[in-house]
Amino acid sequence: MRGPEPFLVAQLSDPHVSDDDDDRGRLLADAVRAVAALDPAPGAVLVTGDLAEHGSAREYEQVRELLSALAMPVHVLGGNHDDGEALRASFPLPGADDEDYRYTTRCGPLRVVGCDTTLPGRDEGSLAAERLAWLDARLAEDRETPTVVAMHHPPLLMGIPAWDEIGLPDADRAALGEVVSAHPHVRRIVAGHVHRTVLGSLGACPVFACPSTWIQSLLDFAHPDRLSVVPEPPGFALHAAVAGELVSHVQPVGDW
Ligand SMILES: [Fe+2]
Ligand SMILES: [Fe+2]
């Protein structure tokens, strides 16, 4: 018996498209092609930051051009490698006049609240009081629709100090946990930044980090002060809303 058809949101992350390295654009193009070939087609695509390596206008134009092959709405967020102004110039937000690059959007049966966790010139993230108050207010606007909260820095400890130093501070993670615990319609927090698939939780809310479309981080607990990258398969995530629930899949890209 055929079950209900899922509504799919594809998540791409950390393409780090660079003026100095054509490979990264080619790899993003591969991921875009893989998403475009899905049947049923995703209803939306979310790109969770580090779109560009250096934050130059040319890099964002390349990202925009590559993503324009997707027929469905595409929503992006900034990461620590991004430049807020250049990002906004290539991916304008309708009606948004605040400093943060953040928004809410409806994706089929889901609502997505995109948060800005970036600090200009810094690799670590921040969800200081004003940002959490904004998120709380957005979540309070609609307490019925199953909601995905998206951001660049995952509110998780990786257990690898070098990563955790450029994550979200303990106090910000704890405060975010209080916000989402008051909003049980938040089904998932999705993020990027760590360049690998990671699953954890913040209170009762699952937290998911997506692999990069470019390069992955080495799973290395033996050298906790070192961040290493490794050419493991690039991938993307598919969040499937089905029968009122949300299930997340990870799909490698390429010929494996
Ligand atoms: Fe990244
Ligand atoms: Fe990042």
Coordinates of C-alpha atoms and ligand atoms in Angstrom, one line a residue:
M1 CA 0.0 0.0 0.0
R2 CA 1.3 3.4 -0.9
G3 CA 1.8 5.7 2.0
P4 CA 1.4 9.5 2.1
E5 CA 3.8 11.4 -0.2
P6 CA 6.5 13.2 1.8
F7 CA 7.1 16.9 1.4
L8 CA 10.9 17.3 1.0
V9 CA 13.2 20.1 2.1
A10 CA 16.7 19.7 0.8
Q11 CA 19.5 21.1 2.9
L12 CA 22.9 21.9 1.3
S13 CA 25.7 23.4 3.4
D14 CA 29.1 24.8 3.4
P15 CA 29.9 24.9 -0.3
H16 CA 32.7 27.5 0.4
V17 CA 32.7 28.6 -3.3
S18 CA 36.0 30.2 -3.9
D19 CA 37.7 32.5 -6.5
D20 CA 40.8 30.4 -6.0
D21 CA 39.5 26.9 -6.4
D22 CA 37.1 25.9 -9.2
D23 CA 36.5 22.5 -7.6
R24 CA 34.2 23.9 -5.0
G25 CA 31.8 25.4 -7.6
R26 CA 31.9 22.1 -9.5
L27 CA 31.0 20.2 -6.3
L28 CA 28.1 22.5 -5.6
A29 CA 26.9 22.1 -9.1
D30 CA 27.0 18.3 -8.6
A31 CA 24.9 18.6 -5.4
V32 CA 22.5 20.9 -7.2
R33 CA 22.1 18.4 -10.0
A34 CA 21.5 15.6 -7.5
V35 CA 18.8 17.7 -5.8
A36 CA 17.2 18.7 -9.1
A37 CA 17.0 15.0 -10.1
L38 CA 15.0 13.9 -7.0
D39 CA 11.6 12.5 -7.5
P40 CA 9.4 13.8 -6.0
A41 CA 11.2 17.2 -6.3
P42 CA 11.9 18.9 -3.0
G43 CA 9.5 21.8 -2.3
A44 CA 12.3 24.0 -1.0
V45 CA 16.1 24.1 -0.6
L46 CA 17.9 25.5 2.4
V47 CA 21.6 26.4 2.3
T48 CA 23.0 26.7 5.8
G49 CA 25.9 29.0 5.4
D50 CA 29.6 29.3 4.4
L51 CA 28.4 29.9 0.9
A52 CA 31.6 31.7 -0.1
E53 CA 35.2 31.2 1.1
H54 CA 36.2 34.8 1.2
G55 CA 32.8 36.6 1.0
S56 CA 33.6 38.3 -2.3
A57 CA 30.8 39.6 -4.6
R58 CA 32.1 37.4 -7.4
E59 CA 31.9 34.3 -5.2
Y60 CA 28.2 35.0 -4.3
E61 CA 27.4 35.6 -7.9
Q62 CA 28.8 32.2 -8.7
V63 CA 26.8 30.6 -5.9
R64 CA 23.6 32.4 -7.1
E65 CA 24.2 31.2 -10.6
L66 CA 24.8 27.6 -9.6
L67 CA 21.7 27.6 -7.3
S68 CA 19.6 29.2 -10.1
A69 CA 19.4 25.7 -11.7
L70 CA 17.0 24.8 -9.0
A71 CA 13.3 25.3 -9.8
M72 CA 12.1 25.4 -6.2
P73 CA 12.5 28.3 -3.7
V74 CA 16.0 28.5 -2.3
H75 CA 16.6 30.0 1.1
V76 CA 20.2 30.8 2.3
L77 CA 21.9 31.7 5.6
G78 CA 25.3 33.2 6.3
G79 CA 28.1 31.4 8.0
N80 CA 31.4 32.5 9.6
H81 CA 33.1 32.7 6.1
D82 CA 30.3 34.8 4.7
D83 CA 30.2 38.6 4.4
G84 CA 26.8 39.9 5.5
E85 CA 26.6 42.7 3.0
A86 CA 27.8 40.8 0.0
L87 CA 25.5 37.9 0.9
R88 CA 22.5 40.3 1.1
A89 CA 23.4 41.9 -2.2
S90 CA 23.2 38.6 -4.1
F91 CA 20.5 37.1 -1.9
P92 CA 18.2 40.0 -0.9
L93 CA 15.7 39.5 1.9
P94 CA 12.4 41.1 1.1
G95 CA 11.4 43.7 3.6
A96 CA 14.2 42.9 6.1
D97 CA 16.0 46.0 7.3
D98 CA 17.8 44.6 10.4
E99 CA 21.5 43.9 10.6
D100 CA 21.0 40.2 10.9
Y101 CA 20.3 38.0 7.9
R102 CA 17.2 36.1 9.2
Y103 CA 13.7 35.4 8.2
T104 CA 10.7 33.1 8.4
T105 CA 9.3 31.2 5.4
R106 CA 6.6 28.7 4.7
C107 CA 7.8 25.4 3.0
G108 CA 4.7 23.3 2.3
P109 CA 3.5 21.9 5.6
L110 CA 6.6 23.2 7.4
R111 CA 7.6 26.7 8.7
V112 CA 11.3 27.5 8.6
V113 CA 12.8 30.1 10.9
G114 CA 16.3 31.0 9.7
C115 CA 18.5 32.5 12.4
D116 CA 21.7 34.5 12.1
T117 CA 24.5 33.1 14.4
T118 CA 27.4 34.9 12.8
L119 CA 29.8 37.5 14.3
P120 CA 31.6 39.7 11.8
G121 CA 35.3 38.6 11.5
R122 CA 34.9 35.7 14.0
D123 CA 34.6 32.0 13.5
E124 CA 32.6 31.3 16.6
G125 CA 28.9 31.9 16.7
S126 CA 26.5 33.8 18.9
L127 CA 22.9 33.7 19.9
A128 CA 22.8 36.6 22.3
A129 CA 19.7 37.9 24.0
E130 CA 18.3 40.0 21.1
R131 CA 18.6 37.1 18.7
L132 CA 16.9 34.7 21.0
A133 CA 14.1 37.2 21.7
W134 CA 13.6 37.5 18.0
L135 CA 13.5 33.7 17.6
D136 CA 11.0 33.4 20.5
A137 CA 8.8 36.1 19.0
R138 CA 8.8 34.4 15.6
L139 CA 8.0 31.0 17.1
A140 CA 5.2 32.5 19.1
E141 CA 3.6 33.8 15.9
D142 CA 2.6 30.3 14.8
R143 CA 2.4 27.6 17.4
E144 CA 0.6 25.1 15.2
T145 CA 2.8 24.6 12.1
P146 CA 5.6 22.1 12.5
T147 CA 8.7 24.3 12.5
V148 CA 12.4 23.8 11.5
V149 CA 14.8 26.3 13.1
A150 CA 17.9 26.7 10.8
M151 CA 21.2 28.3 11.6
H152 CA 24.9 28.0 10.6
H153 CA 26.5 27.0 14.0
P154 CA 24.9 23.9 15.5
P155 CA 23.9 24.3 19.1
L156 CA 25.9 21.1 20.0
L157 CA 29.1 20.2 21.6
M158 CA 31.1 18.0 19.2
G159 CA 33.4 16.6 21.9
I160 CA 36.3 17.9 19.8
P161 CA 37.6 21.0 21.6
A162 CA 38.9 22.7 18.4
W163 CA 35.4 22.6 17.0
D164 CA 33.7 23.5 20.2
E165 CA 35.8 26.6 20.5
I166 CA 34.3 27.9 17.2
G167 CA 30.7 26.8 18.1
L168 CA 28.0 28.5 20.1
P169 CA 28.9 29.5 23.7
D170 CA 27.5 27.3 26.5
A171 CA 25.2 30.0 27.8
D172 CA 23.8 30.7 24.3
R173 CA 23.1 27.0 23.8
A174 CA 21.4 26.7 27.2
A175 CA 19.3 29.8 26.5
L176 CA 18.3 28.5 23.1
G177 CA 17.3 25.2 24.8
E178 CA 14.9 27.2 27.0
V179 CA 13.4 29.0 24.0
V180 CA 12.7 25.8 22.0
S181 CA 11.4 23.9 25.1
A182 CA 8.7 26.6 25.2
H183 CA 7.8 25.8 21.6
P184 CA 7.2 22.1 21.2
H185 CA 6.2 22.7 17.5
V186 CA 9.9 23.1 16.8
R187 CA 10.7 19.6 15.3
R188 CA 14.3 20.1 14.4
I189 CA 17.2 22.5 14.6
V190 CA 19.3 22.1 11.5
A191 CA 22.7 23.6 11.0
G192 CA 26.0 23.2 9.1
H193 CA 29.5 24.5 9.9
V194 CA 31.0 21.2 11.2
H195 CA 31.3 19.7 7.7
R196 CA 29.9 16.3 8.8
T197 CA 26.7 14.6 9.7
V198 CA 26.1 15.0 13.4
L199 CA 23.0 14.3 15.4
G200 CA 22.4 15.5 19.0
S201 CA 19.7 17.2 21.0
L202 CA 18.9 20.3 22.9
G203 CA 16.5 19.3 25.6
A204 CA 13.8 17.4 23.7
C205 CA 14.6 19.0 20.4
P206 CA 16.7 17.0 17.9
V207 CA 19.7 19.0 16.4
F208 CA 21.1 18.0 13.1
A209 CA 24.3 19.1 11.4
C210 CA 24.6 18.6 7.6
P211 CA 27.7 17.5 5.7
S212 CA 29.4 19.9 3.3
T213 CA 28.9 19.8 -0.5
W214 CA 32.7 20.4 -0.6
I215 CA 34.9 18.7 2.0
Q216 CA 34.3 16.9 5.2
S217 CA 35.9 17.2 8.6
L218 CA 38.0 14.3 9.9
L219 CA 36.4 12.3 12.7
D220 CA 39.3 12.6 15.1
F221 CA 38.9 12.5 18.8
A222 CA 42.6 11.6 19.3
H223 CA 43.9 15.0 18.4
P224 CA 41.3 17.2 20.0
D225 CA 43.1 20.5 19.3
R226 CA 43.3 20.0 15.6
L227 CA 40.7 20.6 12.9
S228 CA 41.4 18.4 9.9
V229 CA 39.5 18.1 6.7
V230 CA 39.3 15.0 4.6
P231 CA 38.0 14.3 1.1
E232 CA 35.2 12.0 2.3
P233 CA 32.1 12.0 0.1
P234 CA 30.2 15.3 -0.1
G235 CA 26.5 15.1 0.7
F236 CA 23.3 16.9 1.4
A237 CA 20.3 16.3 3.7
L238 CA 16.7 15.7 2.9
H239 CA 14.2 16.6 5.6
A240 CA 10.9 14.8 4.8
A241 CA 7.6 15.9 6.3
V242 CA 5.4 12.8 6.2
A243 CA 2.2 12.2 8.1
G244 CA 2.9 15.1 10.5
E245 CA 6.3 13.9 11.4
L246 CA 9.8 14.9 10.2
V247 CA 12.5 12.4 9.2
S248 CA 16.0 13.5 8.0
H249 CA 18.0 11.6 5.4
V250 CA 21.6 12.1 4.3
Q251 CA 22.6 11.5 0.7
P252 CA 26.2 11.4 -0.5
V253 CA 26.8 13.0 -3.9
G254 CA 29.1 11.5 -6.5
D255 CA 30.0 8.1 -7.9
W256 CA 30.6 6.0 -4.8
Ligands
FE1 FE 32.2 25.6 6.6
FE2 FE 31.4 27.6 9.3

